[in-house]
Amino acid sequence: MSHPRDPYDRSHEQQADDVYGQEPWMLDPYADPYVGQMAPEGYTPEQLYGQEPYVPGPETGQMLAQTGDPPPYESDYQTGEFTGEFQPELQGEFQPEYEAWPTADEMRVGEPEPEAEPQRGKGGRMAAAAAAAAAARPRLRRVRRQRGRRLDNTALVALGLIGAMAVALLLNRPHQWEQPTLAAESSAPKAATVVCPGKPKAGADEVSVTNAADGSGEVTLSGPGAGKGAPATVGSGKVTTTAAKPGSVVIKADKEVAPGLVAGRSTTKPLAATACLAPQAEAWFPGVGAGATHNSILELTNPNSGAATVDISLYDEKGVVAVPEDLRGVAIPGNTTRTFDLLHVIPRKGELSLKTTVVRGQAGVMVRDRAVALETGATKEDYFPGQSTPAETNLLVGYPNSSASRTLTVVNPGDAQVSAELRLLTPKNVLTPEGAPEISVPPNGQAQVDLTKLLDKDSADDAYGIEIVASGPVTTAMRSVDGGDVAITTATETVSEATAVVVPAGAGVGKKRVVIAGPVAKTGSSGTVQVVPVTAKGKALKAKSVEVGPGQGAEIEVPAEAALIQLVPEGVEVNAAVVMSGDGDAVVPFHPLRSEVRTAGVAPGLPLPLEP
């Protein structure tokens, strides 16, 4: 029997439904069962902790009897003595399996080793386990509190930084940041290269070179049309003319002659002329031909020793045209020229528009446009310089006074349809003529307009050019044909500083006139333009000055013996060209003179300001 003061005897207490769940041997071994309780009379806490694990006695059977469950075996509930036969099958069903109480080492499995083993006092294994658990709990709580304080401090610092940045942005608005002044550096070019296309099919051919600045020295002529490539001496204001073979000619100048280098190629019978241009990364040729009566020859010249590659695109009224294999990724070996006769490469009726894009190296690009008379087979050619960049406003300045047919071609490189308006340039104003056609250009396509009647002398006697204003960037060109002769008028470049062109002079050249168009925008300024004709030997002829402004232009007659024409704008931007007549017609536009190279300044600073 148990001791009358046995602390584990709870038979006098009200029992719960789950009797076995209340047994001390099923409780947490780390928990203190006497926390908050008074020790029984006559027992000290040390004596209680020192007792052995509880083994159910007769009191347990007595508690089972109070629940009303049938006993698993017959016995005396008061004494616990067995009075009946033993039934092992019932014993396994009702009698719990008791496990041995875990030792202190087993209870410490999986826990970190303490710095020092707590001294085990009197009380046995339960006391040691309770002491170890009590010693560990405060340390864990202290660690959690320290981590919480560290995270709180970090969050406060981050919030403080965000607030400071917000205040700084409010006080200093981005569009008010002061940027450092980056002054671009200008210097004279140390070298210059221009490419002259091959000669037309007929006519006496020559290449002319000069320096429109103050430089003088030697230039090198190379290429199929230069023969042995002997150097030529060039002086400021003097035109050096050399005979050339049918092929293209590459002219290279060093630092003495590079600033202000000007060159051209021409024939006099029949008349054809063009400026020799620097290599272009991109060029547009609206209205080329690939048919029996209108044919064009594309000429690609590589002025360097390294290889070059050019991509070619074609357009018509319906959109992009499939490019033949011969025109895909055209490879040009160093110091060579490749020509493509479109009649043989992509024969078709009607005009095309052509675009060249240099994807590797450098290349000079030019088209020779040809008119063929089917009855006689007579052929006449003229040079077709390309337009470098599409623009919303294009000025076609200068064209022959009389022509049997005039065809305007407008190319739209964009993906949306573009509408364009045609206006006439006159000396006094820019006007929209009566009966002007409505021009609608499909995306990635071209549109052609017949301007023969509109530009007839009776209806546009004083007009000297055309202005095309489009709703999107376009490229334009006009082809004039008269008696089998061809003249091409392309969109001109804006000139704001002194420049010059070389033109043919001789018996085959008749009248020459310089056509000048003032600024397009109404906000443009007015100014004067001086035209200075110079002979091949450098003799300056009588100069003339005219006043031009927005919507106002002028035409100036030039003596036939002029081989060099200098154009000097003063405080105004202009577009200009030279129109020549004789054994045919030719139009040579002015280009900006390459007299300096600008290098952008670089300096550390704040990001670019945003718009407010």
Coordinates of C-alpha atoms in Angstrom, one line a residue, residues 1-230:
M1 CA 0.0 0.0 0.0
S2 CA 1.0 3.5 -0.5
H3 CA 1.9 5.9 2.2
P4 CA -1.1 7.8 3.6
R5 CA 0.8 11.0 2.7
D6 CA 1.8 9.8 -0.7
P7 CA 1.9 13.0 -2.9
Y8 CA 1.0 10.9 -6.0
D9 CA -2.2 9.5 -4.4
R10 CA -5.0 11.5 -6.1
S11 CA -7.8 9.2 -5.4
H12 CA -9.5 11.8 -3.3
E13 CA -9.6 14.3 -6.2
Q14 CA -12.3 14.4 -8.9
Q15 CA -11.1 12.3 -11.8
A16 CA -11.1 13.3 -15.5
D17 CA -12.5 11.1 -18.3
D18 CA -8.9 10.3 -19.5
V19 CA -7.5 8.7 -16.3
Y20 CA -4.3 7.6 -17.9
G21 CA -3.6 11.0 -19.3
Q22 CA -3.4 12.3 -15.7
E23 CA -0.8 9.8 -14.6
P24 CA 2.5 11.5 -13.6
W25 CA 4.6 9.0 -15.6
M26 CA 3.0 10.4 -18.8
L27 CA 3.8 14.0 -18.0
D28 CA 6.7 16.0 -19.5
P29 CA 9.8 14.9 -17.7
Y30 CA 11.3 18.4 -18.0
A31 CA 8.2 20.0 -16.3
D32 CA 8.1 20.6 -12.6
P33 CA 4.9 19.0 -11.3
Y34 CA 5.1 20.9 -8.1
V35 CA 5.4 24.4 -9.4
G36 CA 2.8 26.6 -7.7
Q37 CA 1.9 23.8 -5.2
M38 CA 2.7 23.3 -1.5
A39 CA 4.7 20.3 -0.5
P40 CA 2.7 17.8 1.5
E41 CA 3.1 17.9 5.2
G42 CA 6.2 16.2 6.5
Y43 CA 8.0 16.3 3.1
T44 CA 10.6 18.6 1.9
P45 CA 11.1 19.5 -1.9
E46 CA 14.4 17.6 -1.8
Q47 CA 12.6 14.5 -0.6
L48 CA 9.9 14.9 -3.3
Y49 CA 12.5 15.2 -6.1
G50 CA 14.5 12.3 -4.8
Q51 CA 11.7 9.8 -5.1
E52 CA 11.8 7.1 -7.7
P53 CA 9.4 7.1 -10.7
Y54 CA 5.9 6.3 -9.8
V55 CA 4.6 2.8 -10.3
P56 CA 0.8 2.4 -10.2
G57 CA -0.5 0.7 -7.1
P58 CA -3.9 -0.3 -5.6
E59 CA -5.0 3.3 -5.8
T60 CA -4.9 3.2 -9.5
G61 CA -7.2 0.2 -9.5
Q62 CA -9.5 2.0 -7.1
M63 CA -9.7 4.9 -9.5
L64 CA -10.6 2.6 -12.3
A65 CA -13.4 1.2 -10.3
Q66 CA -14.9 4.6 -9.8
T67 CA -15.1 5.1 -13.6
G68 CA -17.4 2.1 -14.1
D69 CA -15.1 0.3 -16.5
P70 CA -15.0 -3.5 -16.1
P71 CA -11.8 -4.7 -14.4
P72 CA -9.4 -6.6 -16.6
Y73 CA -8.9 -9.2 -13.9
E74 CA -10.4 -10.1 -10.6
S75 CA -8.6 -8.7 -7.6
D76 CA -9.0 -6.9 -4.4
Y77 CA -9.1 -3.2 -5.2
Q78 CA -8.3 -2.3 -1.6
T79 CA -5.3 -4.5 -1.3
G80 CA -4.3 -5.0 -4.9
E81 CA -4.0 -8.8 -4.3
F82 CA -4.9 -11.0 -7.3
T83 CA -7.8 -13.3 -6.5
G84 CA -8.7 -14.8 -9.9
E85 CA -7.2 -16.4 -12.9
F86 CA -4.6 -14.5 -14.9
Q87 CA -5.8 -13.5 -18.4
P88 CA -2.9 -12.4 -20.6
E89 CA -5.0 -11.3 -23.5
L90 CA -6.9 -8.8 -21.3
Q91 CA -3.7 -7.7 -19.7
G92 CA -2.3 -6.6 -23.0
E93 CA -5.4 -4.7 -23.8
F94 CA -5.9 -2.7 -20.6
Q95 CA -2.6 -2.6 -18.8
P96 CA -0.3 0.2 -20.1
E97 CA 3.3 -0.4 -21.1
Y98 CA 5.6 1.4 -18.8
E99 CA 8.8 2.9 -20.1
A100 CA 11.9 3.5 -18.1
W101 CA 12.4 7.0 -16.9
P102 CA 15.0 8.8 -19.2
T103 CA 18.4 9.4 -17.8
A104 CA 20.1 12.8 -17.7
D105 CA 22.3 12.0 -20.6
E106 CA 19.4 10.9 -22.7
M107 CA 17.5 14.1 -21.9
R108 CA 20.6 16.2 -23.1
V109 CA 20.7 14.5 -26.5
G110 CA 20.4 17.2 -29.3
E111 CA 21.1 20.1 -26.9
P112 CA 24.3 22.2 -27.2
E113 CA 26.9 21.5 -24.7
P114 CA 26.8 23.9 -21.8
E115 CA 29.9 25.9 -20.9
A116 CA 30.1 24.3 -17.5
E117 CA 28.2 21.3 -16.2
P118 CA 25.8 22.5 -13.6
Q119 CA 26.6 21.0 -10.2
R120 CA 24.1 18.3 -9.5
G121 CA 22.8 18.7 -6.1
K122 CA 20.6 16.6 -4.0
G123 CA 17.4 15.5 -5.6
G124 CA 18.2 13.0 -8.4
R125 CA 17.8 13.1 -12.1
M126 CA 14.6 15.2 -12.2
A127 CA 16.2 18.0 -10.2
A128 CA 19.2 18.0 -12.6
A129 CA 17.0 18.2 -15.7
A130 CA 14.8 21.0 -14.2
A131 CA 17.9 22.9 -13.3
A132 CA 19.4 22.6 -16.8
A133 CA 16.1 23.7 -18.4
A134 CA 15.8 26.7 -16.0
A135 CA 19.4 27.8 -16.7
A136 CA 18.8 27.6 -20.5
R137 CA 15.6 29.5 -20.8
P138 CA 16.8 32.9 -19.6
R139 CA 19.8 32.8 -22.0
L140 CA 17.4 32.2 -25.0
R141 CA 15.2 35.1 -24.0
R142 CA 18.2 37.4 -23.7
V143 CA 19.4 36.5 -27.2
R144 CA 16.0 37.2 -28.7
R145 CA 15.8 40.6 -27.0
Q146 CA 19.3 41.6 -28.3
R147 CA 18.4 40.6 -31.9
G148 CA 15.2 42.5 -31.8
R149 CA 17.0 45.7 -30.7
R150 CA 19.6 45.3 -33.6
L151 CA 16.9 44.9 -36.3
D152 CA 15.0 47.9 -34.9
N153 CA 18.2 50.1 -35.1
T154 CA 18.8 49.0 -38.7
A155 CA 15.3 49.8 -39.7
L156 CA 15.5 53.2 -38.1
V157 CA 18.7 54.0 -40.0
A158 CA 17.2 52.9 -43.3
L159 CA 14.0 55.0 -42.7
G160 CA 16.2 58.0 -41.9
L161 CA 18.2 57.7 -45.1
I162 CA 15.0 57.4 -47.2
G163 CA 13.6 60.5 -45.5
A164 CA 16.8 62.5 -46.2
M165 CA 16.8 61.5 -49.9
A166 CA 13.1 62.6 -50.2
V167 CA 13.9 66.0 -48.7
A168 CA 16.9 66.4 -51.0
L169 CA 14.8 65.6 -54.1
L170 CA 12.1 68.1 -53.0
L171 CA 14.6 70.9 -52.4
N172 CA 16.7 70.2 -55.6
R173 CA 14.4 69.5 -58.6
P174 CA 16.1 67.4 -61.4
H175 CA 15.5 70.0 -64.1
Q176 CA 17.2 72.7 -62.0
W177 CA 20.5 70.8 -61.7
E178 CA 23.4 72.7 -63.2
Q179 CA 25.4 70.8 -65.8
P180 CA 29.0 71.4 -66.5
T181 CA 29.7 73.4 -69.7
L182 CA 31.2 71.0 -72.3
A183 CA 33.0 73.0 -74.9
A184 CA 33.5 71.1 -78.2
E185 CA 36.9 71.3 -79.6
S186 CA 37.4 72.2 -83.3
S187 CA 40.4 71.3 -85.3
A188 CA 41.3 71.1 -89.0
P189 CA 41.0 67.7 -90.6
K190 CA 44.3 65.9 -91.0
A191 CA 43.1 63.9 -94.1
A192 CA 40.3 63.9 -96.5
T193 CA 39.0 61.4 -99.1
V194 CA 36.4 62.0 -101.9
V195 CA 35.2 59.6 -104.6
C196 CA 34.5 60.6 -108.2
P197 CA 32.2 58.2 -110.1
G198 CA 33.0 56.7 -113.5
K199 CA 32.4 58.7 -116.6
P200 CA 29.2 58.6 -118.7
K201 CA 29.0 56.4 -121.8
A202 CA 29.9 59.3 -124.1
G203 CA 31.7 62.7 -123.9
A204 CA 35.1 64.1 -123.1
D205 CA 35.8 63.5 -119.4
E206 CA 37.9 65.3 -116.8
V207 CA 38.4 65.5 -113.1
S208 CA 38.8 68.9 -111.4
V209 CA 40.4 69.5 -107.9
T210 CA 40.9 72.7 -105.9
N211 CA 41.1 74.0 -102.3
A212 CA 38.4 76.4 -101.3
A213 CA 40.3 77.4 -98.1
D214 CA 43.9 78.6 -97.9
G215 CA 45.6 75.3 -98.3
S216 CA 47.9 74.2 -101.1
G217 CA 49.9 71.0 -101.7
E218 CA 49.6 67.7 -103.4
V219 CA 46.7 65.2 -103.6
T220 CA 46.8 61.6 -104.7
L221 CA 44.6 60.2 -107.4
S222 CA 43.9 56.5 -107.5
G223 CA 41.4 54.0 -108.8
P224 CA 40.5 52.6 -112.2
G225 CA 40.0 56.1 -113.7
A226 CA 43.2 57.6 -112.4
G227 CA 45.6 55.4 -114.5
K228 CA 49.0 55.2 -112.7
G229 CA 47.8 57.5 -109.9
A230 CA 50.3 60.3 -110.3

